[in-house]
CSV table of C-alpha atoms and ligand atoms in Angstrom, one decimal:
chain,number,residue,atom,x,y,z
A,102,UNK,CA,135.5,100.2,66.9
A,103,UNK,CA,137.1,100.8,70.4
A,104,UNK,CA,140.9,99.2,70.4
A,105,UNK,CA,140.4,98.7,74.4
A,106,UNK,CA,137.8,96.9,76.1
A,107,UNK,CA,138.4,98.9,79.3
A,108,UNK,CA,134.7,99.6,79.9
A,109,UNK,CA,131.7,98.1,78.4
A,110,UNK,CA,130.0,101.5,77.9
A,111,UNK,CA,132.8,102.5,75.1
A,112,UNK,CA,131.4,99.5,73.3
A,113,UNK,CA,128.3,99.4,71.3
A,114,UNK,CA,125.9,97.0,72.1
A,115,UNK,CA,126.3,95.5,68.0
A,116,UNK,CA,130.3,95.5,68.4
A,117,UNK,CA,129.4,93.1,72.1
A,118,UNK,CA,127.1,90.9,70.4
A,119,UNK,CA,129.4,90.2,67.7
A,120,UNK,CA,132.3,89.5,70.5
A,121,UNK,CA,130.0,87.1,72.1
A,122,UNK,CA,129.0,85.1,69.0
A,123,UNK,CA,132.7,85.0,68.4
A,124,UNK,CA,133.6,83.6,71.4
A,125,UNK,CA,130.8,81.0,70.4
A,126,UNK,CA,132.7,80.3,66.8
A,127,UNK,CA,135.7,79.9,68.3
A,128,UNK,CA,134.3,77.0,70.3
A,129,UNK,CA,132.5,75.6,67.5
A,130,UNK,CA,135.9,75.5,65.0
A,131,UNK,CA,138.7,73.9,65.2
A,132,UNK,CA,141.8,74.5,67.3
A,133,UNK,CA,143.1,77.7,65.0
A,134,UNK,CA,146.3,79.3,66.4
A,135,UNK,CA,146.7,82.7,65.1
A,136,UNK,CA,149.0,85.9,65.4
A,137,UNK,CA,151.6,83.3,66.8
A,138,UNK,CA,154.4,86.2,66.8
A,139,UNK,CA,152.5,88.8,69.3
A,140,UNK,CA,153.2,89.3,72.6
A,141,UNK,CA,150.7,89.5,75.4
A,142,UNK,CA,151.5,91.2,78.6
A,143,UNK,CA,149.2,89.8,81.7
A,144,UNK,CA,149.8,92.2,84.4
A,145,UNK,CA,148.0,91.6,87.5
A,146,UNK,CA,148.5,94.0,90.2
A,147,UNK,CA,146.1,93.0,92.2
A,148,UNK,CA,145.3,89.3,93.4
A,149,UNK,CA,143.6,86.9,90.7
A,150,UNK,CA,142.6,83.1,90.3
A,151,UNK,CA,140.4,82.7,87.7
A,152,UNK,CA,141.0,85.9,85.5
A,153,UNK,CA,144.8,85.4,85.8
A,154,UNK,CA,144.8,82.1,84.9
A,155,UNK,CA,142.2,82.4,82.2
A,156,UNK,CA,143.9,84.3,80.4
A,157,UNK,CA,147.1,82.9,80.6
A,158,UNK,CA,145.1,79.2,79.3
A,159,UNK,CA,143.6,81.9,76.6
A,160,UNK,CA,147.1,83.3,75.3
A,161,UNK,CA,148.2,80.0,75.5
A,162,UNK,CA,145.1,78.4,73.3
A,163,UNK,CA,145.8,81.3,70.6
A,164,UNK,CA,149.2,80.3,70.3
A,165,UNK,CA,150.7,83.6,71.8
A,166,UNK,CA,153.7,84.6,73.8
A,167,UNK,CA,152.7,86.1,76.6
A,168,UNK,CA,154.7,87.2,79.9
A,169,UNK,CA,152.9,87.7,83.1
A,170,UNK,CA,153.2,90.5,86.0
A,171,UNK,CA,151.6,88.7,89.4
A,172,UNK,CA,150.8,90.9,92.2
A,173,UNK,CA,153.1,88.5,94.6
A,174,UNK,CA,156.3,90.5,93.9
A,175,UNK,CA,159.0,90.6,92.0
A,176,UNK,CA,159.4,94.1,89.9
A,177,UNK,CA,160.9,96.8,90.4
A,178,UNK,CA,158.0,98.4,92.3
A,179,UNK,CA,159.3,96.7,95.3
A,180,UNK,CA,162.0,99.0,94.8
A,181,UNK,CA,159.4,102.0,94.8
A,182,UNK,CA,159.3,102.3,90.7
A,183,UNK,CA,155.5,103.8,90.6
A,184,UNK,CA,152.8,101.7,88.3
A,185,UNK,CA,152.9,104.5,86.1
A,186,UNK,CA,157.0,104.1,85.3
A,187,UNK,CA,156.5,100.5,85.3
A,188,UNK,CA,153.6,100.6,82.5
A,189,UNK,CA,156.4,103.0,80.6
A,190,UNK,CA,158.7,100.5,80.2
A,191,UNK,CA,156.6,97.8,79.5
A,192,UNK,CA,155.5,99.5,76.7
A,193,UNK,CA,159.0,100.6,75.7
A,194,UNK,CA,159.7,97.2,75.0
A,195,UNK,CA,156.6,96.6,72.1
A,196,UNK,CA,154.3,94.2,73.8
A,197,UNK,CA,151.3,94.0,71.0
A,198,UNK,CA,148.4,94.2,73.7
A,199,UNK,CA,148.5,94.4,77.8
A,200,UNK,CA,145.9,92.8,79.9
A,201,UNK,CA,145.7,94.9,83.3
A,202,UNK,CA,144.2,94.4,86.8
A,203,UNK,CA,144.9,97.3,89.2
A,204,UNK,CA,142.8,99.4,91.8
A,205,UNK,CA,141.1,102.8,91.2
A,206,UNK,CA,144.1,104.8,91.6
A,207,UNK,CA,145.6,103.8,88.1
A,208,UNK,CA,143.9,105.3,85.3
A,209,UNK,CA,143.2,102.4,82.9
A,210,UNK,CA,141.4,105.0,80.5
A,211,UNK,CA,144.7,107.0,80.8
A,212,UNK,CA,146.7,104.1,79.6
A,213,UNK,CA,144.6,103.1,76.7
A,214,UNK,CA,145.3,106.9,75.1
A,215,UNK,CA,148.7,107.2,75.7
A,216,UNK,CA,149.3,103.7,74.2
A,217,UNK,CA,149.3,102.8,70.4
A,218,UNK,CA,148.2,98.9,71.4
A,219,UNK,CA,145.0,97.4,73.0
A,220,UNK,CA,144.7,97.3,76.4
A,221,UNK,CA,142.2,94.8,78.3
A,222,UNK,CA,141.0,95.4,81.5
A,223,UNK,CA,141.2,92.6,83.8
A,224,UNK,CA,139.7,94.5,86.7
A,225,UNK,CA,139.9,98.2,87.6
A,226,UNK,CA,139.3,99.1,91.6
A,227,UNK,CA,135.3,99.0,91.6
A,228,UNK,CA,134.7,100.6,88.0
A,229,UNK,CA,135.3,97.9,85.7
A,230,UNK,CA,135.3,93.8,84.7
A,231,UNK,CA,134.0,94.1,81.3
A,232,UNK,CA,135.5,90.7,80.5
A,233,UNK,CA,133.6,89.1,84.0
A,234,UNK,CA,130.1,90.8,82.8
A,235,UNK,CA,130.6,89.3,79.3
A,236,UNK,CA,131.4,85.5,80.2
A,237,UNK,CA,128.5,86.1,82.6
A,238,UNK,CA,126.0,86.8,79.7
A,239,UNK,CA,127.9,83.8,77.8
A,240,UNK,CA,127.2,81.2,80.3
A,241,UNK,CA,123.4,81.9,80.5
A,242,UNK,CA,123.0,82.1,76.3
A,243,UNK,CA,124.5,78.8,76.5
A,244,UNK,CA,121.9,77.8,78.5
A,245,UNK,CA,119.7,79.2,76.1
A,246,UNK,CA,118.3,82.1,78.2
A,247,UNK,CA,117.7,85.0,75.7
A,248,UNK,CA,119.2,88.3,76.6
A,249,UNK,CA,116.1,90.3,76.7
A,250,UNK,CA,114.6,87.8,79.2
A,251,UNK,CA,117.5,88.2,81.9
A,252,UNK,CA,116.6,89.3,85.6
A,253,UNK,CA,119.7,89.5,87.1
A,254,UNK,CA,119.6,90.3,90.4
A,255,UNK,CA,122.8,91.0,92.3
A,256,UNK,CA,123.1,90.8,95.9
A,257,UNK,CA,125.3,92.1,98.8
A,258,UNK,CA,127.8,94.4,98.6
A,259,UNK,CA,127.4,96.3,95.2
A,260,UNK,CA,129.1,100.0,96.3
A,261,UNK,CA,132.7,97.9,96.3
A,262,UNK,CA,132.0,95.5,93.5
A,263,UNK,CA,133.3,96.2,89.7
A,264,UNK,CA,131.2,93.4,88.5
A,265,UNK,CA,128.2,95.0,89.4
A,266,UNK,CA,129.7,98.2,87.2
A,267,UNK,CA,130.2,96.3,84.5
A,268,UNK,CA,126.8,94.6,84.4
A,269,UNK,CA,125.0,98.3,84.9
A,270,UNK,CA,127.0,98.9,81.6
A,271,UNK,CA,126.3,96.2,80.1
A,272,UNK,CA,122.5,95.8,80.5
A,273,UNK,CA,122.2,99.4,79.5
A,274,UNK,CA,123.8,98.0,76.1
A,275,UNK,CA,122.4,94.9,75.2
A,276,UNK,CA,118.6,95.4,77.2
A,277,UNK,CA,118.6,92.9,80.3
A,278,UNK,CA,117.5,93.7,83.5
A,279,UNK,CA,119.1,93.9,86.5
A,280,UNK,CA,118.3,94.5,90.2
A,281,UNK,CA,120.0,94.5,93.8
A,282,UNK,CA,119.4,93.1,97.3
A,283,UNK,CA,121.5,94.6,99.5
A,284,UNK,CA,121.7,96.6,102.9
A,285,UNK,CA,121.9,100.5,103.2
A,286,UNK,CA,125.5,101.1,103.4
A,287,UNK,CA,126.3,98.4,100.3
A,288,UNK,CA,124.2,100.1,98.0
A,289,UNK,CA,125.5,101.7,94.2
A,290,UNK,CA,126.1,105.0,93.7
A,291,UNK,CA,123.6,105.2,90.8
A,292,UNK,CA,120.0,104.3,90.2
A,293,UNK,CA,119.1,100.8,90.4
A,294,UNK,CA,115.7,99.0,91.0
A,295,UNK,CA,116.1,97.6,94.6
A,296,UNK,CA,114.6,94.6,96.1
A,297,UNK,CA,114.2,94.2,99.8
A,298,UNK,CA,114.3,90.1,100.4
A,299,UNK,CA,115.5,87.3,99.0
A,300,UNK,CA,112.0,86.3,98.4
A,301,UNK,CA,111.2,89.3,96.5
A,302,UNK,CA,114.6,88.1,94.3
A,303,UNK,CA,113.3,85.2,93.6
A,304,UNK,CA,110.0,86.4,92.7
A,305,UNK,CA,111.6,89.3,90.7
A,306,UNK,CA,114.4,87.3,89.0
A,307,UNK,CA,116.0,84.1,87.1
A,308,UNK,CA,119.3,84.5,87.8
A,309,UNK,CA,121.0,84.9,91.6
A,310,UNK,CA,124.2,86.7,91.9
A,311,UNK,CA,125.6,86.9,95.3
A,312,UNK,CA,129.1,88.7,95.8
A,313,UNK,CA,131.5,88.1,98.7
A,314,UNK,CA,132.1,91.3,100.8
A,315,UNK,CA,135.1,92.9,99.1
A,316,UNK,CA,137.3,94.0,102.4
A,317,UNK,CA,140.2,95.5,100.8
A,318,UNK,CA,138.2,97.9,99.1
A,319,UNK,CA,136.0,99.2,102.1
A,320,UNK,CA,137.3,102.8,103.3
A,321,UNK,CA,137.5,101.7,106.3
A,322,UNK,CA,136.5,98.4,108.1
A,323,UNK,CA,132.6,98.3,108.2
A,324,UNK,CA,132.1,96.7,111.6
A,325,UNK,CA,128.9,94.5,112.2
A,326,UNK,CA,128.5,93.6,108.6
A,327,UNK,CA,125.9,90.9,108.7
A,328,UNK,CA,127.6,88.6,106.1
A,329,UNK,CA,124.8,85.8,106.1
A,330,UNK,CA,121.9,87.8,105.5
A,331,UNK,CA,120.6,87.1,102.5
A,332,UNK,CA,122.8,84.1,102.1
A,333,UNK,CA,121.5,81.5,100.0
A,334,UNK,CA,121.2,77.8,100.3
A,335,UNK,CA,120.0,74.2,98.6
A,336,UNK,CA,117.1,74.3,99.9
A,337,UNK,CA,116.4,78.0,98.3
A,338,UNK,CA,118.1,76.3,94.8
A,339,UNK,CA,115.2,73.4,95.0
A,340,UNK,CA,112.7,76.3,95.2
A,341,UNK,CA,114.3,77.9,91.7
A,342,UNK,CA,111.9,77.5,88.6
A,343,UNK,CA,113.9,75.4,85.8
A,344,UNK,CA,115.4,78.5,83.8
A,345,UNK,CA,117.0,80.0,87.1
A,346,UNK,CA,120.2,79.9,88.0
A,347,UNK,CA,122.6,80.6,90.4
A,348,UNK,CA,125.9,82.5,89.6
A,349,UNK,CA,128.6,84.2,91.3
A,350,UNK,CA,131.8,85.6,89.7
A,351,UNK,CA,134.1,84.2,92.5
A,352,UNK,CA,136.3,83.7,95.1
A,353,UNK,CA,133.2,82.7,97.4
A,354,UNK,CA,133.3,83.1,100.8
A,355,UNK,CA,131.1,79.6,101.7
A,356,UNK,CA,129.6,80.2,104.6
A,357,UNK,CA,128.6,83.8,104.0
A,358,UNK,CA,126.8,85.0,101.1
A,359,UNK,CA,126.5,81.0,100.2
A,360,UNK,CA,125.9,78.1,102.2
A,361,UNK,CA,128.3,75.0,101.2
A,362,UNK,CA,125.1,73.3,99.9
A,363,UNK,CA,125.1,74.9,97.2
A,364,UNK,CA,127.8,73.5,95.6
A,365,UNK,CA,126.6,70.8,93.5
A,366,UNK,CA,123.5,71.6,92.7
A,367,UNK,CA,122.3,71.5,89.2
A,368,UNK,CA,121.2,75.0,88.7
A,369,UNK,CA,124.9,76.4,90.4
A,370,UNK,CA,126.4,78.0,86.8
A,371,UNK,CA,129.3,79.2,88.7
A,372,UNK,CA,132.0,76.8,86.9
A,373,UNK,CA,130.3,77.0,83.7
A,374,UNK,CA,131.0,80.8,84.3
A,375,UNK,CA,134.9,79.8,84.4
A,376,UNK,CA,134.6,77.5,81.9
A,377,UNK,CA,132.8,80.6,79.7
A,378,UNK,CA,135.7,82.8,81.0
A,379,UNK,CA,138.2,81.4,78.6
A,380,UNK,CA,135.9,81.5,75.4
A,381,UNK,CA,135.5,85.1,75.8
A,382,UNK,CA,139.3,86.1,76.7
A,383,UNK,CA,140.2,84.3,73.3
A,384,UNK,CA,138.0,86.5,71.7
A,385,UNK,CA,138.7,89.5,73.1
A,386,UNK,CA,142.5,88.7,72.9
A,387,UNK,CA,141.9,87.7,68.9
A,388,UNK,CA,139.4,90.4,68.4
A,389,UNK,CA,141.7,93.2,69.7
A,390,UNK,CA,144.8,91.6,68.5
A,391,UNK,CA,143.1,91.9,64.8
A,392,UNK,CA,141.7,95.8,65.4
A,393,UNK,CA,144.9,96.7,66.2
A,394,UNK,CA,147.0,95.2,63.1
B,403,CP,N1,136.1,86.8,89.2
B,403,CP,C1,137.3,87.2,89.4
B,403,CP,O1,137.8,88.3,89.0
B,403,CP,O2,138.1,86.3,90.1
B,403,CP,P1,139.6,86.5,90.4
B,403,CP,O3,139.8,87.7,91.3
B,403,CP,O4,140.1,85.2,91.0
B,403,CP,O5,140.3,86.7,89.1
């Protein structure tokens, strides 16, 4: 049993189904607070809405303390400390488990060897959101779509997107599919069935995943990026057979990869996905907290 959840691929596919169905008791029983005495570290160098504040609703569910690192300022790396020195001291100080956002250039991997207590990955550069893939997969079981029968099909800019990572590594483990719509110079790095309309996607698949173009993590500006291209509307959703959904793991850009119509339609998961979020950051958070005693 791994003692990190930094990537899904260091997990077997048993040891993610039980986290899943955990997350599922934990909803089902009552309001248990447990390991009341650790302390959580949420440290988010990089911006972060729902995952930051997720988690911080999770530690606060299970009863923990937890003290939070925000990407807004504040520490000592304004004052040119390096990520590395700051993780040092952090963990000089005996946090029982660190939750950590950051881009590529900090080895998350790195700090889960060197470090006696569970580390979660909140979002590494564009390798990792193991904890976005799995609420993902929890917000379609609760809508009773088996595993097996997933066709996910993500859309847009894949080569700069960790969520697309972390569902390669994921379907590989628990045997749903997955495809992409996207243009030449968004595509992955690795082998991936790829669809060439959003008609063919909605042939191919039950479940839409459009990501926003991730800026900050192009190389350099990619001019002309034709943002609306396969954006997707209402009047696409009202096509949708009954078991398909629409999902998106957020912030959206309305107006690009989907139109505003969207919103309220009845086959939009995206705020069950929050909602799902939580469920699975108490697990992991009790799961890991357990492991590790
Ligand atoms: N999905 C996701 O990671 O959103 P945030 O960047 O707001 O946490």
């Amino acid at each position: 049993m791994p003692k990190s959840l930094i990537e899904l691929r260091d997990w077997s596919a048993q040891e993610i189904k039980n986290l899943l169905h955990f997350s599922f008791s934990l909803e089902q029983k009552s309001q248990e607070k447990t390991h009341s005495q650790a302390s959580v570290g949420l440290l988010f160098f990089e911006a972060s809405t729902r995952t930051r504040v997720s988690f911080e609703v999770a530690t606060h569910k299970e009863g923990l303390n937890s003290f939070l690192i925000s990407s807004g300022g504040g520490t000592s790396i304004e004052k040119g400390e390096s990520l590395e020195d700051t993780l040092d001291n952090i963990l000089a100080m005996g946090p029982d488990l660190l939750v950590v956002r950051s881009d590529d250039q900090f080895d998350q991997q790195k700090l889960s060897q060197i470090s006696k207590i569970p580390i979660i990955s909140a979002g590494w550069g564009k390798k990792s959101h193991p904890t976005q893939a799995l609420l993902d997969i929890r917000a379609l079981m609760k809508k009773n779509l088996e595993i097996q029968d997933i066709r996910l099909v993500i859309i847009g800019d894949i080569r700069h997107s960790r969520v697309a990572n972390s569902h390669f590594q994921l379907s590989e483990k628990l045997g749903y599919q997955v495809a992409v719509l996207c243009e030449d110079n968004m595509t992955p790095q690795n082998k991936i069935l790829r669809l060439e309309s959003l008609e063919e996607a909605y042939e191919w698949g039950n479940v839409m995943m459009p990501l926003r173009f991730q800026h900050e993590r192009h190389v350099s500006r990619t001019e002309n990026l034709n943002v609306k291209k396969f954006q997707i509307n209402r009047d696409h959703l009202d096509t949708f057979k009954s078991n398909c959904y629409l999902m998106h793991p957020g912030p959206v850009n309305y107006g690009s990869e989907l139109d505003e119509s969207v919103k309220k339609h009845k086959q939009n998961l995206i705020l069950s996905q929050v909602e799902s979020g939580v469920w699975v950051r108490r697990a992991c958070l009790q799961h890991l907290l357990e492991v590790s005693r």
